[in-house]
Coordinates of C-alpha atoms and ligand atoms in Angstrom, one line a residue:
X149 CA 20.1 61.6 117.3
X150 CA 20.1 57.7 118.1
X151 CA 17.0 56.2 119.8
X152 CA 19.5 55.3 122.8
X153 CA 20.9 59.0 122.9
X154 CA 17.3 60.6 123.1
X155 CA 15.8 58.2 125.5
X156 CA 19.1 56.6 127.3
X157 CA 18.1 53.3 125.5
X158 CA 18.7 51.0 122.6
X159 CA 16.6 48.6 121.3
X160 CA 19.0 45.7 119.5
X161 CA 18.5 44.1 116.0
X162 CA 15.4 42.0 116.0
X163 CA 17.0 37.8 116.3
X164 CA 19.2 37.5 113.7
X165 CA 17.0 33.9 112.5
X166 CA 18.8 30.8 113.7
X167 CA 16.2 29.3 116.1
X168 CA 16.9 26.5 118.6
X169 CA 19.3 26.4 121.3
X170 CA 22.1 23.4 120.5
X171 CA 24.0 23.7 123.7
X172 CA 27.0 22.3 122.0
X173 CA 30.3 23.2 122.7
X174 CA 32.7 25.2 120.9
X175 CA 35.9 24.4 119.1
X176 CA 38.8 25.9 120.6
X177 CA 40.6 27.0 117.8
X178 CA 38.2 29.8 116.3
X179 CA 37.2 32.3 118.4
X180 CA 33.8 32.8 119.8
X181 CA 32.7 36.9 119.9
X182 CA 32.2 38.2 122.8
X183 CA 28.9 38.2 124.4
X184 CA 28.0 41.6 124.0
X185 CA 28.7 41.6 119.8
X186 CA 26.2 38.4 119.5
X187 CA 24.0 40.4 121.1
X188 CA 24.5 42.7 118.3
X189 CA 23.3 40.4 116.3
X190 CA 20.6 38.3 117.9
X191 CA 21.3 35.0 119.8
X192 CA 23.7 35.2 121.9
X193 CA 24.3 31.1 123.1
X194 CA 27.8 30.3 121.3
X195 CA 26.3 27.1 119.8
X196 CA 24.4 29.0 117.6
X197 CA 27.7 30.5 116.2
X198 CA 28.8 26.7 115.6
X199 CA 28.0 24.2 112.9
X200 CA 29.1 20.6 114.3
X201 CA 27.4 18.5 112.2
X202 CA 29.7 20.1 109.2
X203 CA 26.4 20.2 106.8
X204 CA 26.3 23.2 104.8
X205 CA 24.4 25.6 106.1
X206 CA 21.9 25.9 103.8
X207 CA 20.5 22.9 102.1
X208 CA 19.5 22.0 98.6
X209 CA 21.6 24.5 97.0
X210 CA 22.7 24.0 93.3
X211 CA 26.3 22.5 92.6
X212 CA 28.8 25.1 93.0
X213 CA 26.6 27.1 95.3
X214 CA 29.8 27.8 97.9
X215 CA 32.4 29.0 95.3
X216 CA 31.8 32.5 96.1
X217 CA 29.7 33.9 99.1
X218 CA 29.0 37.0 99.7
X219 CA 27.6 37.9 103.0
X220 CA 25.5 40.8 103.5
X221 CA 25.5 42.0 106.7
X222 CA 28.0 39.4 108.0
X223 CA 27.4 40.8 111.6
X224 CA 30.2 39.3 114.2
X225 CA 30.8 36.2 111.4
X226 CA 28.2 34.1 112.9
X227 CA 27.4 32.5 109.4
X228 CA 30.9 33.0 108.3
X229 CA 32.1 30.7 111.4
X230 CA 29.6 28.1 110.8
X231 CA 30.5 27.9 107.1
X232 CA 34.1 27.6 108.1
X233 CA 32.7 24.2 109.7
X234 CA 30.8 23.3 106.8
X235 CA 31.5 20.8 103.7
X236 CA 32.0 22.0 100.8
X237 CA 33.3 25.2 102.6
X238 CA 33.4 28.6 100.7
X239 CA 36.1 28.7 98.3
X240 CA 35.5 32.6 98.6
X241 CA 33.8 34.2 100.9
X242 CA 33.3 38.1 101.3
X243 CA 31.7 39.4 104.1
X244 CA 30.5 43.2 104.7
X245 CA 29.2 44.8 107.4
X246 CA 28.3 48.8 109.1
X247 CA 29.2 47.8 112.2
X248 CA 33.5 48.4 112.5
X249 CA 33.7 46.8 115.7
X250 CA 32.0 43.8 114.8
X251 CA 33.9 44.1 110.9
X252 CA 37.2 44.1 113.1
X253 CA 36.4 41.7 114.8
X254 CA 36.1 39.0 112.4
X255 CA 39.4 40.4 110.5
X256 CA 41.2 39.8 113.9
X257 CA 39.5 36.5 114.7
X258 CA 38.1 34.6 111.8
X259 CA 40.8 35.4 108.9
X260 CA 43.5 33.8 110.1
X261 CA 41.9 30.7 110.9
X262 CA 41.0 30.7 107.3
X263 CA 42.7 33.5 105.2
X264 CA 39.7 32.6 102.1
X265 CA 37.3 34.4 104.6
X266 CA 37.7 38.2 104.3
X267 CA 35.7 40.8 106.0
X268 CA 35.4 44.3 105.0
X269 CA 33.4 47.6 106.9
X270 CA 30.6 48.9 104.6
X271 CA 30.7 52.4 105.8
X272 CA 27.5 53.8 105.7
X273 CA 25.2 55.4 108.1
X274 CA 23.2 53.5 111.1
X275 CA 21.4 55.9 113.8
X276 CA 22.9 52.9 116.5
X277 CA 25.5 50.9 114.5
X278 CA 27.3 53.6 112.6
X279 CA 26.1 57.1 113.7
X280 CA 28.1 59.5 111.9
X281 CA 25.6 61.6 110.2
X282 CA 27.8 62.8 107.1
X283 CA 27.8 58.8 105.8
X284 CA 26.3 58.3 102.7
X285 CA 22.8 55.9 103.6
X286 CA 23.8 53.1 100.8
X287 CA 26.9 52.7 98.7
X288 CA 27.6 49.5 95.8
X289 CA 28.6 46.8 97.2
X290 CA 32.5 46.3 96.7
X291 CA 32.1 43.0 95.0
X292 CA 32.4 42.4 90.9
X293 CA 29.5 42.3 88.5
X294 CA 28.2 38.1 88.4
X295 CA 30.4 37.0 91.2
X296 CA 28.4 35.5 93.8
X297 CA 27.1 32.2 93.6
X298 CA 25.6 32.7 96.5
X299 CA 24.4 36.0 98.6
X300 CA 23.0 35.6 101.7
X301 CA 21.4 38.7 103.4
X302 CA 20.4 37.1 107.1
X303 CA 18.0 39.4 109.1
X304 CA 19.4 42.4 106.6
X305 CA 16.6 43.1 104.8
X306 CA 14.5 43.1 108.1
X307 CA 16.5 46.5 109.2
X308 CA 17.0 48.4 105.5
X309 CA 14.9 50.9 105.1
X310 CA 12.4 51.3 101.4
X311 CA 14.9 53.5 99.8
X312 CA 18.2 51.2 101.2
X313 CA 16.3 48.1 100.1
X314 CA 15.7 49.2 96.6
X315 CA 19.4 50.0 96.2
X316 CA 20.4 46.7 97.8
X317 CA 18.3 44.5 95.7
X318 CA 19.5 46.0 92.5
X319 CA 22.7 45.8 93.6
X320 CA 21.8 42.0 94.1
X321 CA 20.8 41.4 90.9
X322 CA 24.3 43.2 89.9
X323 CA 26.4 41.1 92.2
X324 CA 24.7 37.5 91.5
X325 CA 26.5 35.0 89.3
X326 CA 23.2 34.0 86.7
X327 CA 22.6 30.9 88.5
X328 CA 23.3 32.7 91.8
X329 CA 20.7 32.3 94.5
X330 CA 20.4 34.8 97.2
X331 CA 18.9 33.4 100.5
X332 CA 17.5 36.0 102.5
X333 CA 14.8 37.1 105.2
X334 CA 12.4 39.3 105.7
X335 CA 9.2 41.1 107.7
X336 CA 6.3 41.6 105.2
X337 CA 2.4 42.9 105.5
X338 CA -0.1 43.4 102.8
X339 CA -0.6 46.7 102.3
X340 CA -4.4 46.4 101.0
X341 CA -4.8 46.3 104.8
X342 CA -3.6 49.9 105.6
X343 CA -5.7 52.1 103.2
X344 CA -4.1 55.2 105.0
X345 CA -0.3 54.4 103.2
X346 CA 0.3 56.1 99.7
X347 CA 1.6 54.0 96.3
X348 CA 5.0 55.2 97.4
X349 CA 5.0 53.9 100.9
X350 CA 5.8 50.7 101.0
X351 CA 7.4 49.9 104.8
X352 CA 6.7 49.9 108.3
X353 CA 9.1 51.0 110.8
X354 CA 8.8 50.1 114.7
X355 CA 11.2 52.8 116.3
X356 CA 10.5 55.9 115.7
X357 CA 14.2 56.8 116.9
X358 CA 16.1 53.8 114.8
X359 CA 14.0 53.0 112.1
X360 CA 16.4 50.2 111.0
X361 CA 15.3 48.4 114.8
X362 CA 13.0 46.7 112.1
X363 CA 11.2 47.1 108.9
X364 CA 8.0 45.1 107.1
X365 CA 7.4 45.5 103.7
X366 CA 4.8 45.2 101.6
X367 CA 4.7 41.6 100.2
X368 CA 3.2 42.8 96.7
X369 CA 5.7 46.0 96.8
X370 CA 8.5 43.5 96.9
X371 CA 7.7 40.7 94.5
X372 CA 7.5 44.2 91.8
X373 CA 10.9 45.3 93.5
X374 CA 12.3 41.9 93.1
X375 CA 10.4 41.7 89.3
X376 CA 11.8 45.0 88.4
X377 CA 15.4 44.1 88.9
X378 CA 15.3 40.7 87.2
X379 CA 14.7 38.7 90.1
X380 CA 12.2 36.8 91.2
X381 CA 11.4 33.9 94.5
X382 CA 12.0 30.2 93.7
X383 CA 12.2 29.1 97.5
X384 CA 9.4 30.7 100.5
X385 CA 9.5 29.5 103.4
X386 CA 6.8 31.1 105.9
X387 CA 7.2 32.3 109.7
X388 CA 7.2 30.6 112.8
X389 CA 5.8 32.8 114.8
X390 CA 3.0 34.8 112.9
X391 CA 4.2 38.0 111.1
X392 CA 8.2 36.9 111.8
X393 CA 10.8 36.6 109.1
X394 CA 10.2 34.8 106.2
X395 CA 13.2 32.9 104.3
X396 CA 13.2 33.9 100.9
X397 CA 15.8 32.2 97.8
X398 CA 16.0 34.4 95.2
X399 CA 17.5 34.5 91.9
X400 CA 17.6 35.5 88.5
X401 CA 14.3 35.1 86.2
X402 CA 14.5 31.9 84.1
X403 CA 16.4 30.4 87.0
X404 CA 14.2 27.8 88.7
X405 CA 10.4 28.6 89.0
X406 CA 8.7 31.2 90.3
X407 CA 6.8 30.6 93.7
X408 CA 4.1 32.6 95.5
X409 CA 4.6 33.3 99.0
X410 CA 1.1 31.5 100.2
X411 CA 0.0 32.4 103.5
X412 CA 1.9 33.0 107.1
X413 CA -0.6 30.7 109.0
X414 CA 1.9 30.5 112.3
X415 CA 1.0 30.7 115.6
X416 CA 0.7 33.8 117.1
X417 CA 3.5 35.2 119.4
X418 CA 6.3 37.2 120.6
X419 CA 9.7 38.1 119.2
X420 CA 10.8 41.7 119.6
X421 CA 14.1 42.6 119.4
X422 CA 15.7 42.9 123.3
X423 CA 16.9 46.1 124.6
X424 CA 20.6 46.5 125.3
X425 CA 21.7 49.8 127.5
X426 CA 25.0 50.7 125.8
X427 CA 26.2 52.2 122.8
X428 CA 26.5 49.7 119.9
X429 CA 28.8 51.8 117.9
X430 CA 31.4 51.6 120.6
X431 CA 31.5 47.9 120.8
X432 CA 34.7 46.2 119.5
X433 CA 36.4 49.4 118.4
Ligands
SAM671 C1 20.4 41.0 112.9 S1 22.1 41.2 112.4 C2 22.4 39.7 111.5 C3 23.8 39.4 111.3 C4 24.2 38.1 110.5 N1 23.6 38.1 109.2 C5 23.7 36.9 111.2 O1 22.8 36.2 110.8 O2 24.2 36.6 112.3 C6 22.0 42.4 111.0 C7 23.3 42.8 110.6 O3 23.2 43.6 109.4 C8 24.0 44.7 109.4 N2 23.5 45.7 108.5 C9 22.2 46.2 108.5 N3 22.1 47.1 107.5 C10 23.3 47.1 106.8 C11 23.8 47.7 105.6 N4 23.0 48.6 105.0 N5 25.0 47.5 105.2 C12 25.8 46.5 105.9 N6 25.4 45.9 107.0 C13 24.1 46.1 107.4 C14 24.0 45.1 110.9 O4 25.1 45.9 111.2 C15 24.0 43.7 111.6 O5 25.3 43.3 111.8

């Protein structure tokens, strides 16, 4: 059963990465989602939905970078919205997502503001998001062989589990046009730390009801993961807050150069993820 089921509780996603609080306003003609879906996803003021500034969102990427995004965990279009703001904007974009209210959502809201945005639910199991049992735990992603010139995966990889994760970056390496980067985040550790773990455990989990609440993996575990399917890190940024996410680009070896993560050397401090009383799954559907 869910974590909220068993103990009349659910713990939400850990913050979904965008820090800062813009306080700027919205404009009126796309739709903000409701509160209770970006808290779903993390931050929750609307200014973090918005891009007003129209850079892209992410900077320094290679020409040609927004021709085709797909969006990993796309959530309630947070990233999608702000790149619907953005110059150049996606001239595709593909956006997936476990959660059907949310996936909805964004059909209903986002689409028809901009009809080259297209969201679809990627129906496998969550213990909160998507609890049907009988879902498989990981399916291919419904996007071509070498599309993507750019994947993001946005506080994704922070709630797959080891076995999800190793599907999903293969299926990264499937998905990624060969100059594709993927920009992504994650929780890692270093395993030489916990001598109690065996060579095939590889991730820490925080809930013991939901382990996808949050997962850390082990930094030398992933760089052979990455290795492994062709892939390797050209772009690390560290934490803010010691232990939080990193920002890692990613692409295809003999693309860029190769970087090692260095150290996380941030301050020390605080970032669960918040605890919400009702049933995600219900939300938006
Ligand atoms: C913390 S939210 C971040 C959402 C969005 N990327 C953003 O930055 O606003 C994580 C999202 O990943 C989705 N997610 C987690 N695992 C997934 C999976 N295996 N397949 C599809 N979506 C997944 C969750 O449903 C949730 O919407």
């Amino acid at each position: 059963m869910p974590s909220w089921s068993v103990k009349n509780l659910l713990v939400r996603r850990a913050h979904a990465g965008a820090e800062g609080d813009g306080g700027s306003s919205v404009p009126p003609s796309l739709p903000i989602p409701p509160f209770e879906m970006r808290q779903l996803v993390g931050p929750t003021d609307p200014a973090m939905f918005d891009n007003l500034s129209g850079a892209p969102i992410f900077a320094d990427m290679p020409d040609g970078a927004y021709d085709y995004v797909f969006d990993f965990g796309s959530g309630c279009g947070r990233l999608a919205r702000q790149m619907m703001q953005q110059s150049p904007r996606p001239t595709t974009y593909r956006g997936i997502d476990l959660h059907h209210g949310m996936v909805k959502w964004c059909q209903e809201n986002l689409t028809p503001a901009n009809p080259d945005f297209i969201f679809a639910h990627h129906n496998v199991f969550n213990p909160g998001f998507n609890p049907d049992p009988s879902l498989p735990r990981f399916a291919p992603f419904p996007i071509e062989d070498g599309a993507a010139t750019l994947m993001i995966a946005w506080s994704v990889f922070t709630h797959t589990t080891q076995r999800q994760t190793e599907h999903y970056v293969k299926e990264a390496a499937r998905v990624l046009d060969d100059r594709g980067i993927l920009v992504s985040t994650w929780f890692l550790f270093e395993k030489r730390n916990f001598p109690m773990m065996q060579d095939f455990q590889n991730a820490l989990y925080i809930n013991e009801f939901d382990p996808t609440n949050a997962t850390i993996f082990d930094r030398t575990w992933l760089a052979g993961l990455l290795s492994s399917a062709g892939l390797q890190v050209i772009l690390a940024r560290p934490p803010w807050i010691r232990g939080f996410q990193w920002e890692l680009h990613i692409a295809k070896k003999g693309q860029g150069t190769q970087v090692e993560l260095g150290e996380d050397l941030a301050p020390y401090g605080k970032k669960p993820p918040p605890v919400v009383t009702q049933d995600p799954s219900k939300i938006g559907n």
